[in-house]
Amino acid sequence: MSDSNPSMDEITCPIPLTQSSIITMAHGGGGKLTRQLIDQIFVPAFGNSQLETNHDSSVIDVGFKKLAYTTDSYVVCPLIFPGGDIGSLAINGTVNDLAMSGAKPLYLTAGFILEEGLPIETLFKIVQSMKKAAAEAEVKIVTGDTKVVDKGKGDGIYINTSGVGAIDHTLEIHPMSVKPGDAILVSGDLGRHGMAIMAARENLGFESPITSDCAALSGMVNELIKAGINLHCLRDLTRGGLATALVEISETANLSITIDDSKLPVDEAVKGACEILGLDPLYVANEGRLVAFVPKEDANQALTIMKSHIHGQNANIIGNVEEKSAKRVILKNALGSSRILDLLSGEQLPRIC
Amino acid sequence: MCLAVPGKILSIKKDDPLMRVGQVSFGGIIKEVNLVYVPEAVIDDYVIVHVGFAISVLDPKEAERVFSYLDEIEHTIQDKEKSE
Amino acid sequence: MKFVDEYRNSQVAEKYKIAIADTITQPWTVMEVCGGQTHSIVKYGIQELLPDSLTLLHGPGCPVCVTPLEQIDKAIAIAGLEKVIFCSFGDMLRVPGSETNLLTVKAKGGDVRIVYSPMDAIEIAQSCPDKQVVFFAIGFETTAPANAMAIRQTKLNKLRNLSFLISQVIVPPAIQSILESPNNKVDGFLAAGHVCTIMGYEEYEPIVKKYQIPIVVTGFEPMDILQGIYMCVRQLESGKVEVENQYSRSVKKEGNRTAKNIIQEVFEIVPRKWRGVGEIPASGLGLRKEYVDFDAENRFCLNIKFEEKPSPCISGLILQGIKKPRECPEFAISCTPENPLGATMVSSEGACAAYYRYQLTPK
């Protein structure tokens, strides 16, 4: 997992100190200052032949007939947190969405909405982080856009990325392919991202060793496909956590799912943070974890492949799909009794009761 | 009312009786906790913490009672079965 | 985690399950008072481990559920004011007032902040001297020492921009009110372990003597609750009643003297309204006159005309254990966690929310 990018501290923001150190409305005007942002911050970071055509759109050659296509917008506070920032989130989140179809992510767009007053140094750091994440995920950012909004009308920076990936397999990887008897695997320990964000926010502040799990999963998925694992469904676990993903898949597939609480990997520090705040790790956000549904006979091999990957060391087989048709997710707990998991009505809030 | 979690005292920062605070670890998460209500607590003690305040020092001997109590019950059940 | 994981052990649970089944010879109804215990019971499916003849009722031990509508409306009114920072525990944000809730006030631009501790409100007030900061001081006796300390420190530091909206309640009068009800079905109580950590359990002895029912001071982990239930059933079967202390690793008979002293310094006993139940005399804590300057109800001129609107919600009967959620005609129809009619559907410990989420067991 990436640390806080020590090499980035050595690269300094190229915008001269004599000019503005913060984003102003002029940076969104489409004139010289916009040009300066593009030429001095975005192009050097993302630079590729498509971007350098300097045109309204970029022409790409994907060489395959079937494409996966996705878009996502990223808003997070704080902008920079242990284990990542809004930039790495924006790259990895979209890369992962493509990977969940078994696609090889190829090209991304990046749209920025900047708040007047945002330090340019912060923008620079975030863009450098995106460069690093894109390189690790082997994707190129080929086109983009920048707008500036008045101070108070944005949370520093919002980013939208859309992405396209090539499908080079014949698998139908989606909830409708889930079958009774399928094994369910999770690629690593749960709840890191959500708790890392909470720890970074002042009002619930505690010193913690929790870092976000923000990471690209495309490499792991590629290994699974190459090894011939018959992937029925993949889902990256984002907001709402593992429980939400399983409920959604169960509803779409119209199949009952059972998972074993004792098999769910949760780091001790994440567990401690959840205990203090009264949160359930099953519903806490992740940003570098997936759940996979595979035929029972492929489960052990899939697990071995996941565990040998840098982002899959705590992977585990956590449950299975039942024979009966029912839109239900059942959690068996340590005491041998069970309960049904449902969607939450809203966000999990810390509680004292 | 009732969410309170046991944590281990790692250090005590201010030993002023009015504002006694300590660093308490909950499975690796460290939080500053107000120790004003547990004046007897020392480093390495486990305390029960509610909304940032330690409300009691956990008694490790009593903590065993949930389990030792079971042994007593099991003997009672076995004796009852023997006499039936 | 130490002193947590060992109390979630399936083998120990199985032994208590057998012991309870072995001891019980007739139907009994046991009420657990504390919302945190309700949470544990539904999370771990403890009812599934008990014989059918043993009924568990979820009592009024959830300050979210029992905070009266008027207090929620006052909180909403204050939170919507300009230059006010309204601080609250997360639990209160979705509780419905007469028209709306605190989360909606936040969405509309109100500065509503979730805090972990009442002391966080002091820090916010110190860092924002040009704003009025208000802390929603809810809770039972467990939270009273923390709220009391925050109020005390506010006065000591002469923080003029911080005040407290008080909604503190205490447990023993609530238990008595349940026992006095002609519809009372409760045979024994599991008293709230963290409340008793503060207050001790001497005040439950007169209740046991008067009403001849067992009261077991119980913790919150599944093993605690199973042991507490076993001890209660054993008393009921033997006919001998007393206050027993299951949660002895935290609770002492005299409680926490330092905490009790601070509570007494800042608060005095007052009558309090309980949502869905009505006013119970001497059932709450209010600020002593030395601290009334810091009462948000005095600080803000709130012109709220409160009218009790007719509502199909029967939270009050559910909190007292007189009816079960499924007996409510609106349950899971017009009243759901997304659209709650009353607090027992909002709070994760509320009996209605618990039934809605977890009672559909797979068997």
Tab-separated table of N, CA and C in Angstrom, chain A residues 73-188:
chain	number	residue	atom	x	y	z
A	73	SER	N	-17.843	10.725	-9.358
A	73	SER	CA	-17.406	12.024	-8.851
A	73	SER	C	-16.936	11.862	-7.422
A	74	TYR	N	-15.931	12.649	-7.051
A	74	TYR	CA	-15.283	12.445	-5.761
A	74	TYR	C	-15.350	13.711	-4.929
A	75	VAL	N	-15.961	13.558	-3.762
A	75	VAL	CA	-16.007	14.644	-2.793
A	75	VAL	C	-15.578	14.037	-1.472
A	76	VAL	N	-14.576	14.579	-0.834
A	76	VAL	CA	-14.151	13.995	0.446
A	76	VAL	C	-13.575	15.094	1.334
A	77	CYS	N	-13.823	14.940	2.622
A	77	CYS	CA	-13.249	15.874	3.582
A	77	CYS	C	-12.680	15.035	4.728
A	78	PRO	N	-11.403	15.177	5.038
A	78	PRO	CA	-10.444	16.139	4.494
A	78	PRO	C	-9.921	15.700	3.127
A	79	LEU	N	-9.341	16.631	2.380
A	79	LEU	CA	-8.862	16.326	1.035
A	79	LEU	C	-7.710	15.341	1.055
A	80	ILE	N	-6.889	15.454	2.092
A	80	ILE	CA	-5.729	14.560	2.231
A	80	ILE	C	-5.879	13.832	3.546
A	81	PHE	N	-5.746	12.509	3.519
A	81	PHE	CA	-5.969	11.692	4.723
A	81	PHE	C	-4.911	10.592	4.749
A	82	PRO	N	-4.744	9.911	5.882
A	82	PRO	CA	-3.733	8.858	5.944
A	82	PRO	C	-3.999	7.783	4.892
A	83	GLY	N	-3.043	7.539	4.020
A	83	GLY	CA	-3.191	6.492	3.011
A	83	GLY	C	-3.720	6.988	1.684
A	84	GLY	N	-4.002	8.264	1.536
A	84	GLY	CA	-4.499	8.731	0.242
A	84	GLY	C	-4.974	10.164	0.261
A	85	ASP	N	-5.628	10.545	-0.822
A	85	ASP	CA	-6.203	11.890	-0.938
A	85	ASP	C	-7.268	11.832	-2.020
A	86	ILE	N	-7.925	12.968	-2.250
A	86	ILE	CA	-9.025	12.965	-3.214
A	86	ILE	C	-8.525	12.580	-4.611
A	87	GLY	N	-7.263	12.854	-4.885
A	87	GLY	CA	-6.684	12.527	-6.192
A	87	GLY	C	-6.560	11.020	-6.398
A	88	SER	N	-5.921	10.337	-5.441
A	88	SER	CA	-5.752	8.881	-5.604
A	88	SER	C	-7.117	8.181	-5.564
A	89	LEU	N	-8.040	8.749	-4.761
A	89	LEU	CA	-9.410	8.203	-4.751
A	89	LEU	C	-10.027	8.275	-6.140
A	90	ALA	N	-9.852	9.450	-6.775
A	90	ALA	CA	-10.499	9.691	-8.071
A	90	ALA	C	-9.966	8.745	-9.142
A	91	ILE	N	-8.696	8.421	-9.068
A	91	ILE	CA	-8.127	7.486	-10.051
A	91	ILE	C	-8.541	6.058	-9.713
A	92	ASN	N	-8.260	5.627	-8.483
A	92	ASN	CA	-8.496	4.231	-8.098
A	92	ASN	C	-9.968	3.867	-8.112
A	93	GLY	N	-10.815	4.796	-7.735
A	93	GLY	CA	-12.252	4.511	-7.711
A	93	GLY	C	-12.772	4.160	-9.100
A	94	THR	N	-12.396	4.951	-10.082
A	94	THR	CA	-12.862	4.715	-11.454
A	94	THR	C	-12.174	3.496	-12.067
A	95	VAL	N	-10.887	3.335	-11.803
A	95	VAL	CA	-10.170	2.131	-12.246
A	95	VAL	C	-10.859	0.881	-11.703
A	96	ASN	N	-11.232	0.917	-10.435
A	96	ASN	CA	-11.856	-0.250	-9.801
A	96	ASN	C	-13.236	-0.531	-10.389
A	97	ASP	N	-13.987	0.505	-10.676
A	97	ASP	CA	-15.304	0.297	-11.295
A	97	ASP	C	-15.145	-0.447	-12.619
A	98	LEU	N	-14.132	-0.067	-13.399
A	98	LEU	CA	-13.883	-0.758	-14.670
A	98	LEU	C	-13.448	-2.196	-14.421
A	99	ALA	N	-12.580	-2.381	-13.427
A	99	ALA	CA	-12.060	-3.715	-13.122
A	99	ALA	C	-13.163	-4.667	-12.699
A	100	MET	N	-14.257	-4.146	-12.135
A	100	MET	CA	-15.315	-5.036	-11.661
A	100	MET	C	-16.084	-5.691	-12.809
A	101	SER	N	-15.869	-5.205	-14.036
A	101	SER	CA	-16.421	-5.899	-15.208
A	101	SER	C	-15.368	-6.826	-15.801
A	102	GLY	N	-14.199	-6.869	-15.173
A	102	GLY	CA	-13.096	-7.652	-15.728
A	102	GLY	C	-12.399	-6.915	-16.864
A	103	ALA	N	-12.629	-5.585	-16.957
A	103	ALA	CA	-12.009	-4.817	-18.044
A	103	ALA	C	-10.589	-4.415	-17.665
A	104	LYS	N	-9.759	-4.231	-18.676
A	104	LYS	CA	-8.443	-3.645	-18.423
A	104	LYS	C	-8.609	-2.130	-18.551
A	105	PRO	N	-8.486	-1.388	-17.441
A	105	PRO	CA	-8.672	0.068	-17.527
A	105	PRO	C	-7.604	0.685	-18.429
A	106	LEU	N	-8.017	1.594	-19.320
A	106	LEU	CA	-7.088	2.180	-20.285
A	106	LEU	C	-6.983	3.702	-20.160
A	107	TYR	N	-8.111	4.383	-20.295
A	107	TYR	CA	-8.081	5.846	-20.391
A	107	TYR	C	-9.080	6.456	-19.434
A	108	LEU	N	-8.660	7.560	-18.821
A	108	LEU	CA	-9.543	8.293	-17.912
A	108	LEU	C	-9.662	9.743	-18.358
A	109	THR	N	-10.773	10.374	-17.983
A	109	THR	CA	-10.876	11.828	-18.088
A	109	THR	C	-10.790	12.366	-16.662
A	110	ALA	N	-10.476	13.648	-16.508
A	110	ALA	CA	-10.419	14.249	-15.172
A	110	ALA	C	-11.018	15.640	-15.211
A	111	GLY	N	-12.148	15.830	-14.549
A	111	GLY	CA	-12.781	17.150	-14.475
A	111	GLY	C	-12.619	17.705	-13.077
A	112	PHE	N	-12.149	18.955	-12.964
A	112	PHE	CA	-11.883	19.560	-11.652
A	112	PHE	C	-12.815	20.736	-11.423
A	113	ILE	N	-13.415	20.769	-10.257
A	113	ILE	CA	-14.128	21.975	-9.824
A	113	ILE	C	-13.369	22.480	-8.614
A	114	LEU	N	-12.742	23.644	-8.782
A	114	LEU	CA	-11.861	24.180	-7.742
A	114	LEU	C	-12.553	25.339	-7.043
A	115	GLU	N	-12.386	25.388	-5.732
A	115	GLU	CA	-12.978	26.505	-4.978
A	115	GLU	C	-11.990	27.654	-4.926
A	116	GLU	N	-12.447	28.827	-5.177
A	116	GLU	CA	-11.622	30.033	-5.035
A	116	GLU	C	-10.969	30.014	-3.649
A	117	GLY	N	-9.645	30.237	-3.609
A	117	GLY	CA	-8.960	30.230	-2.317
A	117	GLY	C	-8.209	28.937	-2.044
A	118	LEU	N	-8.434	27.912	-2.857
A	118	LEU	CA	-7.691	26.659	-2.680
A	118	LEU	C	-6.209	26.940	-2.939
A	119	PRO	N	-5.307	26.589	-2.020
A	119	PRO	CA	-3.879	26.790	-2.279
A	119	PRO	C	-3.438	25.973	-3.496
A	120	ILE	N	-2.706	26.594	-4.370
A	120	ILE	CA	-2.246	25.894	-5.569
A	120	ILE	C	-1.321	24.746	-5.191
A	121	GLU	N	-0.600	24.940	-4.117
A	121	GLU	CA	0.273	23.877	-3.596
A	121	GLU	C	-0.542	22.607	-3.327
A	122	THR	N	-1.731	22.765	-2.782
A	122	THR	CA	-2.598	21.617	-2.506
A	122	THR	C	-3.021	20.956	-3.812
A	123	LEU	N	-3.417	21.766	-4.787
A	123	LEU	CA	-3.800	21.225	-6.098
A	123	LEU	C	-2.636	20.450	-6.695
A	124	PHE	N	-1.473	21.016	-6.590
A	124	PHE	CA	-0.278	20.365	-7.140
A	124	PHE	C	-0.060	18.990	-6.495
A	125	LYS	N	-0.164	18.944	-5.176
A	125	LYS	CA	0.051	17.660	-4.461
A	125	LYS	C	-0.965	16.617	-4.908
A	126	ILE	N	-2.209	17.070	-5.051
A	126	ILE	CA	-3.272	16.143	-5.428
A	126	ILE	C	-3.048	15.631	-6.848
A	127	VAL	N	-2.657	16.494	-7.734
A	127	VAL	CA	-2.412	16.095	-9.123
A	127	VAL	C	-1.214	15.141	-9.201
A	128	GLN	N	-0.193	15.391	-8.408
A	128	GLN	CA	0.958	14.473	-8.371
A	128	GLN	C	0.533	13.094	-7.861
A	129	SER	N	-0.387	13.096	-6.905
A	129	SER	CA	-0.896	11.840	-6.374
A	129	SER	C	-1.673	11.095	-7.450
A	130	MET	N	-2.422	11.845	-8.265
A	130	MET	CA	-3.162	11.221	-9.362
A	130	MET	C	-2.182	10.630	-10.382
A	131	LYS	N	-1.112	11.324	-10.616
A	131	LYS	CA	-0.089	10.834	-11.563
A	131	LYS	C	0.448	9.489	-11.081
A	132	LYS	N	0.748	9.434	-9.789
A	132	LYS	CA	1.316	8.209	-9.214
A	132	LYS	C	0.312	7.065	-9.286
A	133	ALA	N	-0.942	7.362	-8.922
A	133	ALA	CA	-1.966	6.314	-8.940
A	133	ALA	C	-2.223	5.830	-10.364
A	134	ALA	N	-2.225	6.759	-11.300
A	134	ALA	CA	-2.458	6.395	-12.707
A	134	ALA	C	-1.331	5.501	-13.223
A	135	ALA	N	-0.112	5.829	-12.837
A	135	ALA	CA	1.034	5.008	-13.269
A	135	ALA	C	0.928	3.600	-12.689
A	136	GLU	N	0.552	3.499	-11.420
A	136	GLU	CA	0.416	2.174	-10.796
A	136	GLU	C	-0.694	1.367	-11.435
A	137	ALA	N	-1.752	2.053	-11.845
A	137	ALA	CA	-2.883	1.348	-12.449
A	137	ALA	C	-2.713	1.195	-13.959
A	138	GLU	N	-1.634	1.771	-14.480
A	138	GLU	CA	-1.331	1.702	-15.925
A	138	GLU	C	-2.455	2.302	-16.759
A	139	VAL	N	-2.943	3.465	-16.336
A	139	VAL	CA	-3.952	4.181	-17.130
A	139	VAL	C	-3.408	5.557	-17.501
A	140	LYS	N	-4.006	6.122	-18.568
A	140	LYS	CA	-3.623	7.477	-18.982
A	140	LYS	C	-4.817	8.403	-18.833
A	141	ILE	N	-4.517	9.635	-18.407
A	141	ILE	CA	-5.565	10.658	-18.350
A	141	ILE	C	-5.437	11.469	-19.626
A	142	VAL	N	-6.456	11.352	-20.497
A	142	VAL	CA	-6.282	11.872	-21.848
A	142	VAL	C	-7.054	13.145	-22.133
A	143	THR	N	-7.930	13.528	-21.258
A	143	THR	CA	-8.645	14.778	-21.471
A	143	THR	C	-9.219	15.242	-20.139
A	144	GLY	N	-9.492	16.533	-20.059
A	144	GLY	CA	-9.973	17.026	-18.767
A	144	GLY	C	-10.604	18.391	-18.871
A	145	ASP	N	-10.989	18.919	-17.708
A	145	ASP	CA	-11.640	20.222	-17.679
A	145	ASP	C	-11.425	20.844	-16.304
A	146	THR	N	-11.415	22.161	-16.248
A	146	THR	CA	-11.273	22.856	-14.967
A	146	THR	C	-12.274	23.991	-14.880
A	147	LYS	N	-12.962	24.072	-13.744
A	147	LYS	CA	-13.829	25.212	-13.486
A	147	LYS	C	-13.512	25.729	-12.084
A	148	VAL	N	-13.788	27.005	-11.855
A	148	VAL	CA	-13.568	27.576	-10.528
A	148	VAL	C	-14.887	28.140	-10.027
A	149	VAL	N	-15.206	27.870	-8.765
A	149	VAL	CA	-16.432	28.417	-8.169
A	149	VAL	C	-16.058	29.385	-7.051
A	150	ASP	N	-17.000	30.256	-6.705
A	150	ASP	CA	-16.766	31.254	-5.657
A	150	ASP	C	-16.407	30.576	-4.347
A	151	LYS	N	-15.662	31.305	-3.552
A	151	LYS	CA	-15.321	30.812	-2.215
A	151	LYS	C	-16.595	30.535	-1.436
A	152	GLY	N	-16.623	29.395	-0.780
A	152	GLY	CA	-17.808	29.029	-0.010
A	152	GLY	C	-18.768	28.147	-0.781
A	153	LYS	N	-18.508	27.997	-2.083
A	153	LYS	CA	-19.423	27.187	-2.902
A	153	LYS	C	-18.839	25.821	-3.237
A	154	GLY	N	-17.762	25.469	-2.619
A	154	GLY	CA	-17.170	24.151	-2.895
A	154	GLY	C	-16.294	23.757	-1.732
A	155	ASP	N	-15.978	22.489	-1.618
A	155	ASP	CA	-15.196	21.992	-0.488
A	155	ASP	C	-13.721	21.916	-0.844
A	156	GLY	N	-13.192	23.012	-1.437
A	156	GLY	CA	-11.787	22.978	-1.853
A	156	GLY	C	-11.674	22.466	-3.277
A	157	ILE	N	-12.008	21.211	-3.446
A	157	ILE	CA	-11.870	20.615	-4.789
A	157	ILE	C	-12.833	19.440	-4.929
A	158	TYR	N	-13.508	19.372	-6.064
A	158	TYR	CA	-14.299	18.196	-6.437
A	158	TYR	C	-13.679	17.661	-7.719
A	159	ILE	N	-13.654	16.340	-7.841
A	159	ILE	CA	-13.074	15.763	-9.065
A	159	ILE	C	-14.054	14.757	-9.647
A	160	ASN	N	-14.221	14.816	-10.958
A	160	ASN	CA	-14.959	13.763	-11.644
A	160	ASN	C	-13.995	13.041	-12.569
A	161	THR	N	-14.023	11.707	-12.533
A	161	THR	CA	-13.254	10.962	-13.530
A	161	THR	C	-14.199	9.984	-14.214
A	162	SER	N	-14.079	9.898	-15.527
A	162	SER	CA	-14.779	8.801	-16.188
A	162	SER	C	-13.700	7.955	-16.838
A	163	GLY	N	-14.034	6.722	-17.130
A	163	GLY	CA	-12.994	5.823	-17.608
A	163	GLY	C	-13.511	4.822	-18.610
A	164	VAL	N	-12.600	4.366	-19.452
A	164	VAL	CA	-12.956	3.343	-20.411
A	164	VAL	C	-11.932	2.216	-20.305
A	165	GLY	N	-12.422	0.986	-20.426
A	165	GLY	CA	-11.526	-0.154	-20.321
A	165	GLY	C	-11.884	-1.195	-21.363
A	166	ALA	N	-10.944	-2.032	-21.689
A	166	ALA	CA	-11.157	-3.034	-22.745
A	166	ALA	C	-11.502	-4.383	-22.138
A	167	ILE	N	-12.497	-5.023	-22.738
A	167	ILE	CA	-12.896	-6.351	-22.272
A	167	ILE	C	-12.244	-7.376	-23.188
A	168	ASP	N	-11.378	-8.187	-22.601
A	168	ASP	CA	-10.669	-9.182	-23.404
A	168	ASP	C	-10.958	-10.587	-22.891
A	169	HIS	N	-12.189	-10.813	-22.488
A	169	HIS	CA	-12.582	-12.147	-22.022
A	169	HIS	C	-14.034	-12.357	-22.411
A	170	THR	N	-14.517	-13.567	-22.182
A	170	THR	CA	-15.909	-13.850	-22.564
A	170	THR	C	-16.794	-14.051	-21.331
A	171	LEU	N	-16.254	-13.733	-20.135
A	171	LEU	CA	-17.050	-13.904	-18.916
A	171	LEU	C	-18.151	-12.839	-18.842
A	172	GLU	N	-19.271	-13.179	-18.219
A	172	GLU	CA	-20.334	-12.208	-17.952
A	172	GLU	C	-20.284	-11.928	-16.455
A	173	ILE	N	-19.499	-10.920	-16.086
A	173	ILE	CA	-19.244	-10.678	-14.651
A	173	ILE	C	-20.238	-9.642	-14.137
A	174	HIS	N	-21.347	-10.096	-13.600
A	174	HIS	CA	-22.324	-9.209	-12.975
A	174	HIS	C	-23.282	-10.032	-12.122
A	175	PRO	N	-24.094	-9.363	-11.270
A	175	PRO	CA	-24.915	-10.097	-10.292
A	175	PRO	C	-25.815	-11.169	-10.912
A	176	MET	N	-26.254	-10.977	-12.134
A	176	MET	CA	-27.165	-11.976	-12.730
A	176	MET	C	-26.455	-13.306	-13.000
A	177	SER	N	-25.108	-13.290	-12.950
A	177	SER	CA	-24.368	-14.535	-13.187
A	177	SER	C	-24.143	-15.339	-11.916
A	178	VAL	N	-24.510	-14.759	-10.773
A	178	VAL	CA	-24.306	-15.461	-9.489
A	178	VAL	C	-25.169	-16.719	-9.462
A	179	LYS	N	-24.590	-17.841	-8.975
A	179	LYS	CA	-25.309	-19.114	-8.970
A	179	LYS	C	-25.393	-19.684	-7.565
A	180	PRO	N	-26.428	-20.470	-7.274
A	180	PRO	CA	-26.482	-21.161	-5.979
A	180	PRO	C	-25.235	-22.018	-5.808
A	181	GLY	N	-24.681	-22.005	-4.611
A	181	GLY	CA	-23.486	-22.797	-4.357
A	181	GLY	C	-22.199	-22.015	-4.531
A	182	ASP	N	-22.242	-20.850	-5.129
A	182	ASP	CA	-21.038	-20.023	-5.329
A	182	ASP	C	-20.387	-19.719	-3.986
A	183	ALA	N	-19.049	-19.663	-4.010
A	183	ALA	CA	-18.308	-19.213	-2.820
A	183	ALA	C	-18.135	-17.707	-2.905
A	184	ILE	N	-18.078	-17.079	-1.735
A	184	ILE	CA	-17.925	-15.621	-1.679
A	184	ILE	C	-16.603	-15.299	-1.002
A	185	LEU	N	-15.788	-14.480	-1.662
A	185	LEU	CA	-14.490	-14.096	-1.102
A	185	LEU	C	-14.418	-12.573	-0.960
A	186	VAL	N	-13.648	-12.143	0.026
A	186	VAL	CA	-13.377	-10.712	0.156
A	186	VAL	C	-11.855	-10.550	0.068
A	187	SER	N	-11.402	-9.474	-0.565
A	187	SER	CA	-9.975	-9.398	-0.918
A	187	SER	C	-9.087	-8.845	0.195
A	188	GLY	N	-9.666	-8.415	1.294
A	188	GLY	CA	-8.811	-7.901	2.364
A	188	GLY	C	-9.626	-7.410	3.542
